[in-house]
Short mmCIF file of C-alpha atoms in Angstrom, two decimals:
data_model
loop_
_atom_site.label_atom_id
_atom_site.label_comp_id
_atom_site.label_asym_id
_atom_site.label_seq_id
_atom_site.Cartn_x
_atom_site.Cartn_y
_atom_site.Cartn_z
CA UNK A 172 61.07 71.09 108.79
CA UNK A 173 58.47 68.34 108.86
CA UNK A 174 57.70 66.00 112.31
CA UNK A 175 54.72 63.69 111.46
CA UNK A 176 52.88 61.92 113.87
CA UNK A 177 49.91 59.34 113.64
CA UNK A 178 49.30 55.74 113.65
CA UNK A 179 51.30 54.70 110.28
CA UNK A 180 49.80 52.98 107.19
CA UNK A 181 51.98 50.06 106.61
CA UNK A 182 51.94 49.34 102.94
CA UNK A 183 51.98 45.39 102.25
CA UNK A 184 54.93 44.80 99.66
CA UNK A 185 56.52 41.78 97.87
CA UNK A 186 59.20 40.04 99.78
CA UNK A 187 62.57 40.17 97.93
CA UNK A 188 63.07 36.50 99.35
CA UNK A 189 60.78 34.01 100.94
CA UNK A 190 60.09 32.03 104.07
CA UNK A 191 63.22 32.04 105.84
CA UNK A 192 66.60 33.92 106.13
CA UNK A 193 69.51 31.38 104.85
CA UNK A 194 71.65 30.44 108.07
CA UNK A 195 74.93 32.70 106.48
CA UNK A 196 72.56 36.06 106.69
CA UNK A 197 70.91 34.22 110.07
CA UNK A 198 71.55 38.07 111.35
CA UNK A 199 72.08 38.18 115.19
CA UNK A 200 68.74 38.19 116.68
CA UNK A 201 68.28 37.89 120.29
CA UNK A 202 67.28 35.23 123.15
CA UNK A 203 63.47 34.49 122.46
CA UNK A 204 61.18 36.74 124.25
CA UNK A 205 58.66 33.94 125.71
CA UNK A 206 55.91 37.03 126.05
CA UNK A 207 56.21 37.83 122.57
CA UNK A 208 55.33 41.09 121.29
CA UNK A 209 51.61 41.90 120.56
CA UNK A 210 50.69 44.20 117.85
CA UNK A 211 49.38 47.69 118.20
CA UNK A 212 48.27 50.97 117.11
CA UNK A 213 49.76 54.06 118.39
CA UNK A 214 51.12 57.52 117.44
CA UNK A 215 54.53 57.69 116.43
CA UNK A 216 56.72 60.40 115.08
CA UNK A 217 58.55 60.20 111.83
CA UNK A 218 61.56 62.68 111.74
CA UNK A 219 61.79 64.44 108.53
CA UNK A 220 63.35 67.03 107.61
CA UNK A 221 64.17 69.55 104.53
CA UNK A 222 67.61 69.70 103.57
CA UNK A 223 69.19 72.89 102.92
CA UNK A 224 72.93 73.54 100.68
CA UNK A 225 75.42 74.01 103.55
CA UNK A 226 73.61 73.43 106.06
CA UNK A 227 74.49 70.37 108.71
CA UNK A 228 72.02 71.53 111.51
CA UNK A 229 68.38 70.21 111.34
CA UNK A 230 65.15 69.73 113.33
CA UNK A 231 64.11 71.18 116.70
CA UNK A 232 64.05 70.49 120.03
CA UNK A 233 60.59 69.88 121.66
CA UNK A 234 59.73 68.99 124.75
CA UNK A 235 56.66 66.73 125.97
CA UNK A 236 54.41 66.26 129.21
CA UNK A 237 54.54 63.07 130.75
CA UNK A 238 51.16 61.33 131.53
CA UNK A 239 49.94 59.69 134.66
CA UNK A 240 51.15 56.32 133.72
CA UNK A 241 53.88 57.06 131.29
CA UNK A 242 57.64 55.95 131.82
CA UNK A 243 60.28 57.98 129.80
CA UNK A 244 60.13 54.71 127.64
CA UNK A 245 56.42 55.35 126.89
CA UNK A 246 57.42 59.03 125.59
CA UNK A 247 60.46 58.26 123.98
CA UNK A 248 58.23 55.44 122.04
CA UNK A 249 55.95 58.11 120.99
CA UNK A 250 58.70 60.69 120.13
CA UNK A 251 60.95 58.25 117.79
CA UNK A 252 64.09 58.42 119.61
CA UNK A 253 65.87 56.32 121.51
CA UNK A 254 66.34 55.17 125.11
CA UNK A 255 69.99 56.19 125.72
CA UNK A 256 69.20 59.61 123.82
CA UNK A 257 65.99 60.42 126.01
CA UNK A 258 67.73 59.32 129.05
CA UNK A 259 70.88 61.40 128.22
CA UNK A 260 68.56 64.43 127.68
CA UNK A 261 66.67 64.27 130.43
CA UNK A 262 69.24 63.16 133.54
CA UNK A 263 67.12 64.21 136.40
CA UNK A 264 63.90 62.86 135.09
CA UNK A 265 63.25 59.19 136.38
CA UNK A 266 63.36 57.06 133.64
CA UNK A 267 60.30 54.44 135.32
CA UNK A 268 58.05 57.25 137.07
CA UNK A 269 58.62 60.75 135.68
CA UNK A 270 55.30 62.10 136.94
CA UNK A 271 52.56 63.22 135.70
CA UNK A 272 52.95 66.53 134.52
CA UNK A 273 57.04 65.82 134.19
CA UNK A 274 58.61 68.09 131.43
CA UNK A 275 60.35 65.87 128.81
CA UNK A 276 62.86 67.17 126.74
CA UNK A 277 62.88 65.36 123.58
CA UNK A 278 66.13 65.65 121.13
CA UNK A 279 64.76 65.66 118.07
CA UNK A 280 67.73 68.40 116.59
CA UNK A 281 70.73 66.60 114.47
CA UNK A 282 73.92 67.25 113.19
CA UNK A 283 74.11 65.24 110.28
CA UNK A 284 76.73 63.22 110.07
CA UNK A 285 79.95 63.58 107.65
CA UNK A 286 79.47 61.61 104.91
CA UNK A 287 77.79 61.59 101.69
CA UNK A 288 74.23 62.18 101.94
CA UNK A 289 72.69 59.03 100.22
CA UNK A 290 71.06 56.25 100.93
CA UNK A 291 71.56 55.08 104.51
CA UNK A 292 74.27 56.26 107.23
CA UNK A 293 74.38 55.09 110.57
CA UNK A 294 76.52 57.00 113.42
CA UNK A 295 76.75 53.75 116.08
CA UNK A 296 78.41 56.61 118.30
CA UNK A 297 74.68 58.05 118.44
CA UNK A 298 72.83 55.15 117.45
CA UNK A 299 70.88 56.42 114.64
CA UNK A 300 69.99 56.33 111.16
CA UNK A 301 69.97 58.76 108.61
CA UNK A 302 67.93 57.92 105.52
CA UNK A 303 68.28 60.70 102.51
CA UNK A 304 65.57 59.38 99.95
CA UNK A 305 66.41 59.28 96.60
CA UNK A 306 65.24 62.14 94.44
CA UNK A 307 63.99 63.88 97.49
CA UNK A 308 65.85 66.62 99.37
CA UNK A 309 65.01 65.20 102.47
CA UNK A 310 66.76 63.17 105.89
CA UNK A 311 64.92 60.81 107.96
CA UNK A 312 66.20 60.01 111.30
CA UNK A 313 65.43 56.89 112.97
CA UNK A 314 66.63 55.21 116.71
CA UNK A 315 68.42 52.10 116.29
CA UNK A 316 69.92 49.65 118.56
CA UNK A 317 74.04 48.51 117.73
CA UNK A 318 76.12 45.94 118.60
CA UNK A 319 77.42 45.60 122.36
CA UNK A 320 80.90 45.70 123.19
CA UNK A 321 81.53 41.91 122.39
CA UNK A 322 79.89 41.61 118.96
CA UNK A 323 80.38 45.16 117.64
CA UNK A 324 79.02 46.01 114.23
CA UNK A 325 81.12 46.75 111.22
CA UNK A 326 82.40 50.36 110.04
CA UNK A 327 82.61 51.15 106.43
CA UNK A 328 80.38 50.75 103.08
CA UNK A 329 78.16 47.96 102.23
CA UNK A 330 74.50 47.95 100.55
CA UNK A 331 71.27 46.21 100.37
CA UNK A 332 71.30 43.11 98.96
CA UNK A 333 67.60 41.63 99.18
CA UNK A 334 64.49 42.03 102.05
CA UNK A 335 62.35 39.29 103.89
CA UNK A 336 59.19 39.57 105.02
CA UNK A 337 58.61 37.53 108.43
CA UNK A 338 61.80 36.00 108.48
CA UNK A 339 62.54 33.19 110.50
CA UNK A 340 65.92 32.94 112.63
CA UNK A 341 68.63 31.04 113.04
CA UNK A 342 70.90 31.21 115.64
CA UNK A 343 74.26 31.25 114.99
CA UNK A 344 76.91 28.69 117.35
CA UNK A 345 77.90 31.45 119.21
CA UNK A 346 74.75 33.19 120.46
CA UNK A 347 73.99 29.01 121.10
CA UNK A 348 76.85 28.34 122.93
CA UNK A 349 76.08 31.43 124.84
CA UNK A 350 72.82 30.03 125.96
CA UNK A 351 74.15 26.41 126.77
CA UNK A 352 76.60 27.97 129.38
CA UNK A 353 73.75 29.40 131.13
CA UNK A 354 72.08 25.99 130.65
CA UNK A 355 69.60 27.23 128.29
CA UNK A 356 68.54 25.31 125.15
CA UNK A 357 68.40 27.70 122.02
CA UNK A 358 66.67 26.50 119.43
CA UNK A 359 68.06 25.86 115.60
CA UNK A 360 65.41 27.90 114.47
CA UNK A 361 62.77 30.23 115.64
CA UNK A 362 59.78 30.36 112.73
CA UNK A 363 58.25 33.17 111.75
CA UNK A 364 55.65 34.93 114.32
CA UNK A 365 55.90 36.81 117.58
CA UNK A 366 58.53 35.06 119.06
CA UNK A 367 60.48 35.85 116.58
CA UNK A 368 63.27 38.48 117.88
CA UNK A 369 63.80 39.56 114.00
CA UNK A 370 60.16 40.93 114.25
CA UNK A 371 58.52 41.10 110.98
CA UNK A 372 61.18 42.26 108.56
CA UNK A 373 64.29 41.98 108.03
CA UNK A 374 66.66 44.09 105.14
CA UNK A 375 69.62 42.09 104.24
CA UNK A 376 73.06 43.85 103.49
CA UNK A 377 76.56 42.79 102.04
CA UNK A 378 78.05 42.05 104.90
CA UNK A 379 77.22 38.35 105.85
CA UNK A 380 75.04 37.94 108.53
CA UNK A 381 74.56 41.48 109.32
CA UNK A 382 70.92 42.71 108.73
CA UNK A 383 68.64 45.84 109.48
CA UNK A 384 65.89 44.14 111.23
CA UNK A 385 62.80 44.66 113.51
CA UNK A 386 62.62 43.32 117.08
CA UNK A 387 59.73 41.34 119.04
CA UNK A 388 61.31 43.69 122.24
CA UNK A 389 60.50 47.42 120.73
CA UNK A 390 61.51 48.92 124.86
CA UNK A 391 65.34 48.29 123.95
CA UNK A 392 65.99 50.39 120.75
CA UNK A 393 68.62 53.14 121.21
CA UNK A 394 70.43 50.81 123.04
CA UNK A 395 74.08 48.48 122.88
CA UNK A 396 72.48 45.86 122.99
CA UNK A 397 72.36 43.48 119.41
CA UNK A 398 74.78 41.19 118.46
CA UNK A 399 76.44 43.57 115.83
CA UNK A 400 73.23 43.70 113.88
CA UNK A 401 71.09 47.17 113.37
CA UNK A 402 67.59 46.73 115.49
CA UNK A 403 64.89 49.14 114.64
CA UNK A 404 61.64 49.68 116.13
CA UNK A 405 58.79 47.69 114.41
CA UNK A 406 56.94 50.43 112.61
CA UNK A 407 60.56 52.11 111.38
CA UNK A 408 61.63 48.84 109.97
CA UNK A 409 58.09 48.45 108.44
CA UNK A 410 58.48 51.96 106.77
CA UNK A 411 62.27 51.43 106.06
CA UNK A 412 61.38 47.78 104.51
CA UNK A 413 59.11 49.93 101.93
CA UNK A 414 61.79 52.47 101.20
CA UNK A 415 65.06 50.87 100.51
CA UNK A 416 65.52 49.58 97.59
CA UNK A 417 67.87 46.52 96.34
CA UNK A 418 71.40 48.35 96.23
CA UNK A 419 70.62 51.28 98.01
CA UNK A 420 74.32 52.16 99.84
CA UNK A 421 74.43 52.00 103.05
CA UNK A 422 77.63 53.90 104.94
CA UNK A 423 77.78 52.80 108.67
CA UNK A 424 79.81 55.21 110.61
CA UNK A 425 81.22 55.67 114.19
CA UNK A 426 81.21 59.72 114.81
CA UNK A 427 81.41 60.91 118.62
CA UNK A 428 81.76 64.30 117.42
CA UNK A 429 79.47 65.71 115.07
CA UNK A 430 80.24 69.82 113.91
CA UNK A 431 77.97 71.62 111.56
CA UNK A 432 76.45 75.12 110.60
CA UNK A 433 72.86 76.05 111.15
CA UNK A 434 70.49 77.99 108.55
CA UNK A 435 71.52 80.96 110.37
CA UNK A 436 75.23 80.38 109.46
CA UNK A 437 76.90 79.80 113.01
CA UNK A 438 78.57 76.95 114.00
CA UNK A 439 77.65 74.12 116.29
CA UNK A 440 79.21 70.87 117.56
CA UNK A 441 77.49 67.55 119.38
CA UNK A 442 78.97 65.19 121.02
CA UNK A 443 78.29 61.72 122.17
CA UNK A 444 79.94 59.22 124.59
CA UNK A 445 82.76 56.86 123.74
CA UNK A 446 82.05 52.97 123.50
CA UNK A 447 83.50 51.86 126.97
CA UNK A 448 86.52 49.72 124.83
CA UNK A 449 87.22 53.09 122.89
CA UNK A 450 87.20 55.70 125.71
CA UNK A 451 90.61 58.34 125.61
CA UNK A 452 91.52 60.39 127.58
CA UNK A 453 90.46 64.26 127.52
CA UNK A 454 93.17 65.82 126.03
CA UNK A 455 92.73 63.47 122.76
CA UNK A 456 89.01 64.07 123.48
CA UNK A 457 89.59 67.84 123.21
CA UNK A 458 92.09 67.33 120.14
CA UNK A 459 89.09 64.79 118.21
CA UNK A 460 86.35 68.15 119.00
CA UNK A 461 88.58 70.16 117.78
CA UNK A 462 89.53 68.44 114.48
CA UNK A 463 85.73 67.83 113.65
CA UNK A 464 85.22 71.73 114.35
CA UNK A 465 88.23 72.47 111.54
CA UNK A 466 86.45 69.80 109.23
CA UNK A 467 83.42 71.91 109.51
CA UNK A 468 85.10 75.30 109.10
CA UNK A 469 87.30 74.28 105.70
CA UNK A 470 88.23 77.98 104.77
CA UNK A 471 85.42 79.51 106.21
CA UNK A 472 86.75 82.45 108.89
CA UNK A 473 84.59 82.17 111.40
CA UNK A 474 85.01 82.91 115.42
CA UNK A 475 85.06 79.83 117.38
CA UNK A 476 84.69 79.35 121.38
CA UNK A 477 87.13 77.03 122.15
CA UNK A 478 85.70 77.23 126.21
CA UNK A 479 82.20 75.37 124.57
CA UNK A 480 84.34 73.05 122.03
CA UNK A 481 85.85 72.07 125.43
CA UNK A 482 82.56 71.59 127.40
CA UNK A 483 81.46 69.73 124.92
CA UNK A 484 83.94 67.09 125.14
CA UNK A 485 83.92 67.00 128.86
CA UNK A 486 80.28 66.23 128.67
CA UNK A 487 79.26 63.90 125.74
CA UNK A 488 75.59 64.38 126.78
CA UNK A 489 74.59 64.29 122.90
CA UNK A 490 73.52 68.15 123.44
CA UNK A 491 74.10 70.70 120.50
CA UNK A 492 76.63 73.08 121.67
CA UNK A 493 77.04 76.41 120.05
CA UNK A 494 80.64 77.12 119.48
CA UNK A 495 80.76 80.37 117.33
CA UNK A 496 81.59 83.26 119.61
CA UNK A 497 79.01 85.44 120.27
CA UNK A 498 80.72 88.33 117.88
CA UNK A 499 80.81 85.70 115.21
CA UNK A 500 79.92 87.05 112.45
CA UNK A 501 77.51 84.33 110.72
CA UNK A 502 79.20 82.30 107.59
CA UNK A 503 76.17 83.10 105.14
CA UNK A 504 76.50 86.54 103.81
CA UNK A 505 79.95 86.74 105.85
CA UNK A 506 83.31 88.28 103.28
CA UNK A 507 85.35 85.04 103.08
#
């Protein structure tokens, strides 16, 4: 397991396309931050991790001291993860003054999610992205910010089909019309520059107007809050822009439950909240745990706690529940 920290070299590359992103892959971008966002240096973790054959369980958890003038925000910026999944982790911690001194519990351990491991995939249900380089047996797991209720973003396959560097924006009618019925005027295009709520790259995909972009507001990532595009944090789009290459496949996914093994061959299950429009009730809850534990197990006879698959659906506080039994006898090395 590898967690890097340190200010990150951003290596200057050749932009796929030029100048400006073509109003049909305008992407969703956001109302114009007026302050801008100013450029700086500062530690940041990159989250990457060995893989391992059969195993779906990676990372650790850490925990971090606040400082005198640090918000959760402040450590979740310097942890790489996201605002809903620090804030989810850490309920009795206040988010604006934690203290100084304040124990942070930072969730920096996965369950990868089930699907092919290539590429990128995206669990919206946990709003993060998985990148598995190619020709490296590796994951790299990034915050991102989704689509809110109203402008969800797409399930299913797609890939990337070109990359600009300091894009401008267009706005499409709707976000327009949006800002006309709160008598704003939104203009027909924001240029390229600090203003720009694209930030400074933007990765296009085959799904029109849908991109993988920075953000001039870096506070909101791990959030609902785009207009169905995928927001990343400025220096994880800057290393993403580098790393994906035209066609790389990108699988977007929307996984509440998550169920995997561990190197040490028991079984564990995560679960995250249900999207407000989506939300059953908890017997189907219970019944959608339980059918990501049996996707897990395949054949495997293993001893399952059906009292923490439970708990883990009645929470959906994106914690990693351990649901083999205590007796369990662990998968690896176990007569099958």
């Amino acid at each position: 397991m590898l967690l890097v920290f340190g200010a990150w070299l951003v290596l200057a590359v050749p932009a796929v396309a030029e100048d400006a992103l073509p109003p049909e892959q305008a992407g969703d971008g956001e109302e114009v931050d007026e302050d801008g966002f100013e450029e700086q240096e500062w530690d940041r973790a990159l989250h990457r991790f060995e893989l391992a054959e059969g195993v779906d369980v990676v990372g650790e958890e850490q925990t971090a001291e606040a400082g005198a003038d640090d918000t959760l925000l402040d450590v979740a910026k310097r942890y790489a993860v996201g605002y809903e999944q620090i804030r989810m982790a850490n309920p009795g911690v206040d988010t604006w003054l934690p203290g100084e001194g304040a124990e942070i519990r930072i969730p920096s351990r996965y369950i990868l999610p089930d699907a092919p491991r290539e590429g990128v995939v995206i669990n919206l249900a946990e709003m993060r992205l998985y990148h598995y380089p190619e020709d490296e047996n590796v994951v790299e797991v990034f915050p991102v910010s989704i689509g809110r209720m109203d402008w969800s973003t797409p399930l299913g396959r797609t890939e990337v089909t070109g990359k600009i560097q300091d894009p401008a924006w267009y706005p499409p009618e709707s976000i327009r019309k949006q800002a006309e019925q709160r008598g704003e005027t939104m203009p027909r295009e924001v240029p390229p520059g600090p203003d720009n709520p694209l930030g400074r790259h933007a990765i296009l995909l085959d799904i029109s107007g849908y991109l993988l972009h920075g953000t001039n507001r870096p506070w909101g990532i791990g959030m609902r809050a785009t207009h169905g595009c995928i927001r990343l944090h400025p220096r994880d789009i800057d290393y993403l822009y580098d790393q994906l290459a035209v066609g790389t496949s990108v699988k977007i996914v929307n996984q509440p439950f998550q169920a995997g093994w561990s190197a040490d061959g028991l079984l564990y299950l995560q679960a995250f909240p249900f999207f407000e429009e989506d939300e059953p009730k908890r017997a189907e809850r219970v019944e959608l745990a339980v059918e990501s534990v049996a996707r897990a197990l395949g054949d495997a006879v293993h001893r399952v706690d059906g009292g923490q698959v439970r708990a883990a659906a009645d929470e959906q506080d994106g914690r990693i529940y351990r649901v083999s039994r205590t007796n369990a006898v662990p998968r690896w090395g176990a007569e099958e």
